[in-house]
Tab-separated table of C-alpha atoms in Angstrom:
chain	number	residue	atom	x	y	z
D	1	MET	CA	17.555	37.138	59.548
D	2	LYS	CA	15.551	39.893	57.829
D	3	ARG	CA	18.560	40.891	55.744
D	4	ALA	CA	18.991	37.248	54.648
D	5	ALA	CA	15.302	36.931	53.785
D	6	LEU	CA	15.319	39.833	51.266
D	7	PRO	CA	17.969	38.390	48.903
D	8	LEU	CA	16.215	35.012	49.131
D	9	ALA	CA	12.896	36.551	48.085
D	10	LEU	CA	14.535	38.406	45.171
D	11	LEU	CA	16.209	35.180	44.066
D	12	LEU	CA	12.855	33.390	44.111
D	13	VAL	CA	11.214	36.082	41.945
D	14	PHE	CA	14.166	36.070	39.533
D	15	SER	CA	13.956	32.269	39.272
D	16	LEU	CA	10.260	32.458	38.415
D	17	LEU	CA	10.978	34.972	35.660
D	18	LEU	CA	13.708	32.813	34.152
D	19	GLY	CA	11.871	29.540	34.638
D	20	GLY	CA	8.779	30.323	32.636
D	21	CYS	CA	7.831	33.994	32.530
D	22	PHE	CA	5.069	33.478	35.091
D	23	GLY	CA	3.669	30.272	33.609
D	24	GLN	CA	4.545	30.529	29.909
D	25	LYS	CA	4.847	27.020	28.494
D	26	THR	CA	8.015	25.655	26.967
D	27	PRO	CA	8.056	23.800	23.607
D	28	GLU	CA	8.341	20.547	25.553
D	29	ASP	CA	5.202	21.462	27.526
D	30	ILE	CA	3.298	22.082	24.275
D	31	VAL	CA	4.407	18.747	22.840
D	32	ASP	CA	3.317	16.961	26.032
D	33	ASP	CA	-0.064	18.700	25.851
D	34	LEU	CA	-0.397	17.705	22.207
D	35	GLY	CA	0.214	14.058	23.050
D	36	SER	CA	-2.336	14.253	25.852
D	37	THR	CA	-4.874	15.819	23.474
D	38	LEU	CA	-4.446	12.932	21.017
D	39	ASP	CA	-4.903	10.368	23.778
D	40	LYS	CA	-8.000	11.974	25.302
D	41	MET	CA	-9.968	13.107	22.250
D	42	GLY	CA	-12.861	10.941	21.075
D	43	GLY	CA	-12.764	12.276	17.526
D	44	TYR	CA	-13.125	15.466	15.510
D	45	LYS	CA	-14.658	17.155	12.490
D	46	SER	CA	-12.689	19.506	10.282
D	47	GLN	CA	-13.036	21.493	7.075
D	48	ALA	CA	-10.098	22.782	5.068
D	49	VAL	CA	-8.825	23.857	1.660
D	50	LEU	CA	-5.972	21.749	0.283
D	51	THR	CA	-3.717	23.101	-2.483
D	52	MET	CA	-1.263	20.849	-4.325
D	53	GLN	CA	1.392	22.228	-6.677
D	54	THR	CA	1.551	19.063	-8.786
D	55	SER	CA	1.835	20.795	-12.166
D	56	SER	CA	1.909	24.268	-13.705
D	57	THR	CA	-1.661	24.728	-12.449
D	58	PRO	CA	-2.271	24.161	-8.704
D	59	MET	CA	-4.931	21.589	-7.785
D	60	GLU	CA	-7.386	22.582	-5.063
D	61	TYR	CA	-9.647	20.447	-2.883
D	62	ASP	CA	-12.283	21.242	-0.308
D	63	VAL	CA	-11.600	18.672	2.414
D	64	GLU	CA	-14.021	17.506	5.084
D	65	VAL	CA	-12.784	15.005	7.683
D	66	TRP	CA	-14.801	13.047	10.233
D	67	TYR	CA	-12.934	10.885	12.715
D	68	GLU	CA	-14.487	8.749	15.428
D	69	LYS	CA	-12.076	6.977	17.705
D	70	PRO	CA	-10.621	4.455	17.330
D	71	THR	CA	-10.877	3.566	13.619
D	72	ASN	CA	-13.812	5.249	11.833
D	73	TYR	CA	-12.835	7.772	9.139
D	74	ARG	CA	-14.709	9.682	6.484
D	75	VAL	CA	-12.679	12.026	4.263
D	76	ALA	CA	-14.616	13.856	1.532
D	77	LEU	CA	-12.425	15.545	-1.077
D	78	THR	CA	-14.114	17.813	-3.608
D	79	SER	CA	-12.006	18.899	-6.558
D	80	LYS	CA	-12.570	22.580	-7.303
D	81	GLN	CA	-11.367	22.043	-10.874
D	82	ARG	CA	-13.632	19.065	-11.628
D	83	GLY	CA	-16.536	19.687	-9.249
D	84	ILE	CA	-16.418	16.003	-8.238
D	85	THR	CA	-16.449	14.578	-4.715
D	86	GLN	CA	-14.650	11.383	-3.713
D	87	ILE	CA	-14.686	9.823	-0.269
D	88	ILE	CA	-12.119	7.781	1.615
D	89	LEU	CA	-14.099	5.741	4.132
D	90	ARG	CA	-12.858	3.437	6.852
D	91	ASN	CA	-15.176	1.341	8.995
D	92	ASN	CA	-15.238	-2.186	10.397
D	93	GLU	CA	-15.696	-3.601	6.859
D	94	GLY	CA	-12.414	-2.194	5.540
D	95	VAL	CA	-11.210	0.881	3.666
D	96	PHE	CA	-13.115	2.236	0.661
D	97	VAL	CA	-12.503	4.838	-2.007
D	98	LEU	CA	-15.968	5.944	-3.128
D	99	THR	CA	-16.785	7.823	-6.326
D	100	PRO	CA	-20.498	8.502	-5.822
D	101	HIS	CA	-21.240	10.191	-9.164
D	102	LEU	CA	-20.134	6.981	-10.931
D	103	LYS	CA	-21.650	4.725	-8.247
D	104	LYS	CA	-18.198	3.126	-8.103
D	105	SER	CA	-16.141	1.990	-5.128
D	106	PHE	CA	-12.806	0.332	-4.420
D	107	ARG	CA	-12.627	-1.814	-1.305
D	108	PHE	CA	-9.452	-3.169	0.297
D	109	GLN	CA	-7.880	-4.198	3.551
D	110	SER	CA	-5.348	-1.630	4.654
D	111	GLY	CA	-3.392	-0.082	7.479
D	112	TRP	CA	-4.472	3.359	6.287
D	113	PRO	CA	-4.106	5.913	7.749
D	114	GLU	CA	-1.618	4.621	10.318
D	115	ASN	CA	0.873	3.594	7.630
D	116	ASN	CA	0.441	6.561	5.294
D	117	GLY	CA	-1.495	9.356	6.956
D	118	PRO	CA	-2.112	12.472	4.830
D	119	LEU	CA	-1.586	15.959	6.219
D	120	TYR	CA	-5.306	16.787	6.321
D	121	LEU	CA	-5.622	14.382	9.280
D	122	TYR	CA	-5.047	16.066	12.630
D	123	GLU	CA	-3.220	13.074	14.082
D	124	THR	CA	-0.774	13.045	11.151
D	125	LEU	CA	0.219	16.643	11.830
D	126	ALA	CA	0.370	16.074	15.587
D	127	ARG	CA	2.544	12.967	15.250
D	128	SER	CA	4.894	14.808	12.907
D	129	ILE	CA	5.512	17.295	15.711
D	130	ILE	CA	5.715	14.761	18.531
D	131	ASP	CA	8.032	12.334	16.738
D	132	ASP	CA	10.590	14.880	15.496
D	133	THR	CA	13.082	15.364	18.297
D	134	GLU	CA	14.820	18.084	16.252
D	135	ARG	CA	11.635	20.159	15.938
D	136	LYS	CA	11.728	23.945	16.163
D	137	MET	CA	8.962	26.077	17.641
D	138	ASN	CA	8.212	29.791	17.328
D	139	MET	CA	5.265	32.020	18.146
D	140	ASP	CA	3.153	33.818	15.532
D	141	ASN	CA	0.943	36.123	17.596
D	142	LYS	CA	-0.804	33.506	19.768
D	143	ASP	CA	-0.230	30.573	17.396
D	144	TYR	CA	2.409	27.902	17.866
D	145	VAL	CA	4.482	27.395	14.691
D	146	PHE	CA	6.446	24.151	14.397
D	147	GLU	CA	9.107	23.332	11.815
D	148	VAL	CA	9.531	19.568	11.488
D	149	LYS	CA	10.562	16.867	9.038
D	150	ALA	CA	8.118	15.707	6.381
D	151	ASN	CA	7.804	11.941	6.072
D	152	TYR	CA	5.201	11.098	3.448
D	153	SER	CA	5.490	7.700	1.804
D	154	GLY	CA	5.822	7.740	-1.965
D	155	ASN	CA	6.982	11.354	-2.246
D	156	ARG	CA	10.576	11.777	-1.158
D	157	SER	CA	10.708	15.312	-2.585
D	158	LEU	CA	8.683	16.520	0.411
D	159	THR	CA	11.261	17.052	3.143
D	160	LYS	CA	10.147	19.854	5.491
D	161	GLN	CA	6.891	21.158	6.883
D	162	LYS	CA	5.577	24.053	8.950
D	163	ILE	CA	2.516	23.526	11.105
D	164	TRP	CA	0.472	26.252	12.793
D	165	LEU	CA	-1.564	25.341	15.906
D	166	THR	CA	-3.870	27.602	17.896
D	167	GLU	CA	-3.578	28.115	21.653
D	168	ASP	CA	-5.989	25.232	22.244
D	169	LEU	CA	-3.929	23.006	19.894
D	170	LYS	CA	-6.325	23.015	16.960
D	171	PRO	CA	-4.758	22.944	13.481
D	172	LYS	CA	-4.767	26.262	11.667
D	173	ARG	CA	-2.635	25.619	8.590
D	174	ALA	CA	0.323	23.625	7.303
D	175	GLU	CA	2.813	23.802	4.461
D	176	ILE	CA	5.009	21.036	3.075
D	177	MET	CA	8.184	22.007	1.243
D	178	ASP	CA	10.886	20.397	-0.830
D	179	SER	CA	14.619	20.573	-0.164
D	180	ASN	CA	14.712	24.021	-1.804
D	181	LEU	CA	12.036	25.224	0.654
D	182	ASP	CA	9.519	25.664	-2.165
D	183	THR	CA	5.987	24.994	-0.904
D	184	LEU	CA	4.436	22.084	-2.819
D	185	VAL	CA	1.419	21.356	-0.609
D	186	LYS	CA	-0.494	23.586	1.759
D	187	ILE	CA	-3.681	23.308	3.759
D	188	ASN	CA	-5.774	25.944	5.497
D	189	PHE	CA	-8.265	24.789	8.114
D	190	THR	CA	-11.511	26.772	8.217
D	191	GLU	CA	-13.301	24.735	10.917
D	192	PHE	CA	-12.200	22.268	13.559
D	193	VAL	CA	-14.260	20.737	16.391
D	194	PHE	CA	-13.059	18.237	18.987
D	195	ASN	CA	-15.342	15.428	20.217
D	196	PRO	CA	-18.407	15.988	17.983
D	197	THR	CA	-21.411	13.656	17.866
D	198	PHE	CA	-21.988	11.437	14.820
D	199	ASP	CA	-25.079	9.810	13.389
D	200	GLN	CA	-25.167	6.048	13.835
D	201	ASP	CA	-24.706	5.486	10.087
D	202	ALA	CA	-22.227	8.340	9.504
D	203	PHE	CA	-19.547	5.868	8.398
D	204	ASP	CA	-21.815	3.493	6.503
D	205	LYS	CA	-20.780	2.880	2.892
D	206	ASP	CA	-24.290	2.859	1.377
D	207	ARG	CA	-25.296	6.067	3.122
D	208	ASN	CA	-22.191	7.865	1.867
D	209	MET	CA	-22.649	6.617	-1.691
D	210	THR	CA	-26.260	7.865	-1.688
D	211	THR	CA	-26.116	11.158	0.169
D	212	SER	CA	-22.861	12.281	-1.426
D	213	SER	CA	-24.090	11.691	-4.965
D	214	MET	CA	-27.146	13.886	-4.347
D	215	SER	CA	-24.961	16.990	-4.056
D	216	VAL	CA	-23.057	16.420	-7.303
D	217	ILE	CA	-23.601	19.088	-9.943
D	218	PRO	CA	-25.973	18.067	-12.799
D	219	THR	CA	-23.278	17.911	-15.493
D	220	MET	CA	-21.694	14.994	-13.666
D	221	ALA	CA	-24.591	12.810	-14.826
D	222	GLN	CA	-23.239	13.247	-18.341
D	223	VAL	CA	-19.814	12.041	-17.219
D	224	SER	CA	-21.202	8.837	-15.727
D	225	GLN	CA	-23.197	7.811	-18.789
D	226	PRO	CA	-20.295	6.278	-20.778
D	227	SER	CA	-19.495	3.889	-17.925
D	228	GLN	CA	-22.822	2.199	-18.587
D	229	GLN	CA	-21.714	1.454	-22.181
D	230	PRO	CA	-18.796	-0.999	-21.947
D	231	ASN	CA	-18.486	-1.397	-25.730
D	232	SER	CA	-18.439	2.323	-26.534
D	233	GLN	CA	-15.370	3.764	-28.219
D	234	PHE	CA	-13.026	6.084	-26.343
D	235	GLY	CA	-9.792	7.768	-27.285
D	236	VAL	CA	-6.447	6.540	-26.008
D	237	ILE	CA	-4.963	8.695	-23.240
D	238	VAL	CA	-1.163	8.778	-23.562
D	239	PRO	CA	0.671	10.039	-20.448
D	240	THR	CA	2.985	12.971	-21.077
D	241	TYR	CA	5.512	11.774	-18.469
D	242	MET	CA	7.952	8.892	-18.954
D	243	PRO	CA	10.787	8.106	-16.536
D	244	GLU	CA	14.296	8.589	-17.843
D	245	GLY	CA	15.484	5.602	-19.848
D	246	VAL	CA	11.977	4.439	-20.784
D	247	LYS	CA	10.475	4.242	-24.271
D	248	GLN	CA	6.858	3.783	-25.281
D	249	GLY	CA	6.089	0.522	-27.064
D	250	ASP	CA	2.958	-0.852	-28.681
D	251	ILE	CA	-0.589	0.350	-28.073
D	252	GLU	CA	-2.854	-2.680	-28.252
D	253	PRO	CA	-6.670	-2.832	-28.240
D	254	VAL	CA	-7.824	-5.906	-26.320
D	255	THR	CA	-11.320	-7.260	-25.708
D	256	ARG	CA	-11.817	-8.896	-22.314
D	257	ASN	CA	-15.207	-10.316	-21.390
D	258	GLY	CA	-16.810	-8.270	-24.136
D	259	GLN	CA	-15.203	-5.081	-22.880
D	260	LYS	CA	-12.832	-2.960	-24.933
D	261	THR	CA	-9.503	-2.334	-23.222
D	262	ILE	CA	-6.434	-0.410	-24.393
D	263	VAL	CA	-2.967	-1.531	-23.244
D	264	LEU	CA	0.038	0.814	-23.580
D	265	GLN	CA	3.424	-0.875	-23.207
D	266	TYR	CA	6.585	0.804	-21.863
D	267	ASN	CA	10.083	-0.693	-21.736
D	268	GLY	CA	13.590	0.276	-20.707
D	269	ALA	CA	14.874	1.305	-17.297
D	270	TYR	CA	11.429	0.276	-16.035
D	271	ASN	CA	8.982	-2.117	-17.659
D	272	TYR	CA	5.320	-1.362	-17.182
D	273	LYS	CA	1.966	-1.062	-18.897
D	274	LEU	CA	-1.011	1.256	-18.655
D	275	ILE	CA	-4.456	-0.315	-19.064
D	276	GLU	CA	-7.445	1.886	-19.973
D	277	SER	CA	-11.057	0.711	-19.917
D	278	ARG	CA	-14.653	1.603	-19.052
D	279	PRO	CA	-15.519	-0.994	-16.398
D	280	THR	CA	-19.038	-2.010	-15.411
D	281	GLU	CA	-18.289	-3.399	-11.934
D	282	ALA	CA	-19.782	-1.290	-9.161
D	283	THR	CA	-17.297	-2.488	-6.545
D	284	VAL	CA	-13.728	-3.667	-7.024
D	285	SER	CA	-12.100	-5.469	-4.091
D	286	TYR	CA	-8.415	-5.892	-3.277
D	287	GLU	CA	-6.730	-7.893	-0.549
D	288	GLN	CA	-4.391	-5.043	0.335
D	289	GLY	CA	-4.180	-1.459	-0.754
D	290	MET	CA	-3.647	2.173	0.076
D	291	PRO	CA	-5.422	5.337	-1.108
D	292	VAL	CA	-3.081	7.697	-2.970
D	293	ASP	CA	-3.813	11.383	-3.590
D	294	LEU	CA	-2.948	12.097	-7.219
D	295	GLY	CA	-3.888	15.778	-7.126
D	296	PHE	CA	-6.925	15.448	-9.396
D	297	THR	CA	-8.404	12.216	-8.045
D	298	ILE	CA	-7.839	9.493	-5.453
D	299	GLY	CA	-6.093	6.367	-6.682
D	300	VAL	CA	-5.673	2.942	-5.091
D	301	LEU	CA	-2.161	1.475	-4.794
D	302	THR	CA	-1.939	-2.288	-4.307
D	303	GLN	CA	0.940	-4.731	-4.215
D	304	THR	CA	0.837	-8.468	-4.935
D	305	ALA	CA	2.782	-11.271	-3.295
D	306	ASP	CA	5.356	-11.147	-6.115
D	307	ASN	CA	5.952	-7.424	-5.409
D	308	GLN	CA	4.132	-6.159	-8.499
D	309	ARG	CA	2.522	-2.764	-7.882
D	310	TYR	CA	-0.841	-1.708	-9.288
D	311	LEU	CA	-2.050	1.886	-9.252
D	312	THR	CA	-5.697	2.286	-10.270
D	313	TRP	CA	-7.608	5.529	-10.730
D	314	GLU	CA	-10.673	6.895	-12.523
D	315	LEU	CA	-10.955	9.970	-14.708
D	316	ASP	CA	-14.138	11.010	-16.521
D	317	GLY	CA	-15.501	7.476	-16.787
D	318	VAL	CA	-12.217	5.848	-17.858
D	319	GLU	CA	-10.478	3.523	-15.419
D	320	PHE	CA	-6.675	3.420	-15.559
D	321	THR	CA	-4.481	0.672	-14.133
D	322	LEU	CA	-0.709	1.148	-14.113
D	323	THR	CA	1.309	-1.972	-13.356
D	324	GLY	CA	4.979	-2.941	-13.506
D	325	ASP	CA	8.266	-2.467	-11.651
D	326	LEU	CA	7.954	1.316	-11.290
D	327	PRO	CA	8.699	2.866	-7.885
D	328	GLU	CA	5.668	4.474	-6.264
D	329	VAL	CA	6.860	8.041	-6.847
D	330	GLU	CA	7.271	7.336	-10.584
D	331	MET	CA	3.829	5.717	-10.764
D	332	VAL	CA	2.269	8.826	-9.272
D	333	GLN	CA	4.017	11.075	-11.797
D	334	VAL	CA	2.833	8.948	-14.712
D	335	ALA	CA	-0.719	9.009	-13.336
D	336	GLN	CA	-0.663	12.773	-12.809
D	337	SER	CA	0.432	13.314	-16.395
D	338	THR	CA	-2.838	11.817	-17.707
D	339	TYR	CA	-4.877	14.692	-16.267
D	340	GLY	CA	-6.282	17.235	-18.713
D	341	LEU	CA	-5.514	15.162	-21.815
D	342	GLY	CA	-7.920	14.319	-24.614
D	343	GLY	CA	-8.085	10.881	-26.177
D	344	LYS	CA	-6.225	10.243	-29.428
């Protein structure tokens, strides 16, 4: 009996070594823990630096995210190039894109972020890992490194992503790559706290419009002044990007309700127009919409019942509206090509 017991004991030890190296978790264990973390957390606060390779010059944002379960969000994005902060806010009134230095807001009903979650949201990164059954996991010191598919609506060029998580499943950094494995977007998290406490009015629109505008640098007051002068002249901004098979048509000045508006027409493979104005409305409301990160500002993408798309964004006091039969990815490229241009 003693001789039989010794091989049995050795077999048990050997099985423990093979079955988990004395408790080391498998990739499946980590994914299960990640799902449990999402289910149990009451919210989080994070700070990060987001870099987008949208042109020859990378765009950088400081990103602060507040999330209170189940549906309260506050995402403050501060452009390092422009020194301007915009806020994506979701509360029980809807979803807002706030531009405090202009005292301007877009309001719309939306499924954001469930339908189009950006990578600076923890749950977007976590779901990317959980939902990809072909995921790969490696270790980088004590960090978990996942390689998974990228599935970001409106940008089909983003195909792969790498996500670094700490031992306690907090996000550390992420990179999104194209099919050539060139990194187009990356984010580095500098702070992350699970289950923080929030002030009662942390997700209130008026509070965020007021407190956020107080921290804007003084020169931004000069930017907002033209928006108070609806009849003032401004140069025409002509996008540098046109889709293949499209030609620029007429540029028409139009006066609507005493307000000067410029309309640029485009025809060909796609038919669309770009409307430029200096609006006076403090709040613009849409029935449906989705915030879209353009790299230099946050735009609002809406779609009407007849499937016409509208992409609206603001740049230095000028409001742009792009409308027509363009696919979303083409609309974003046209919008991005207006950045850094002077009026003609």
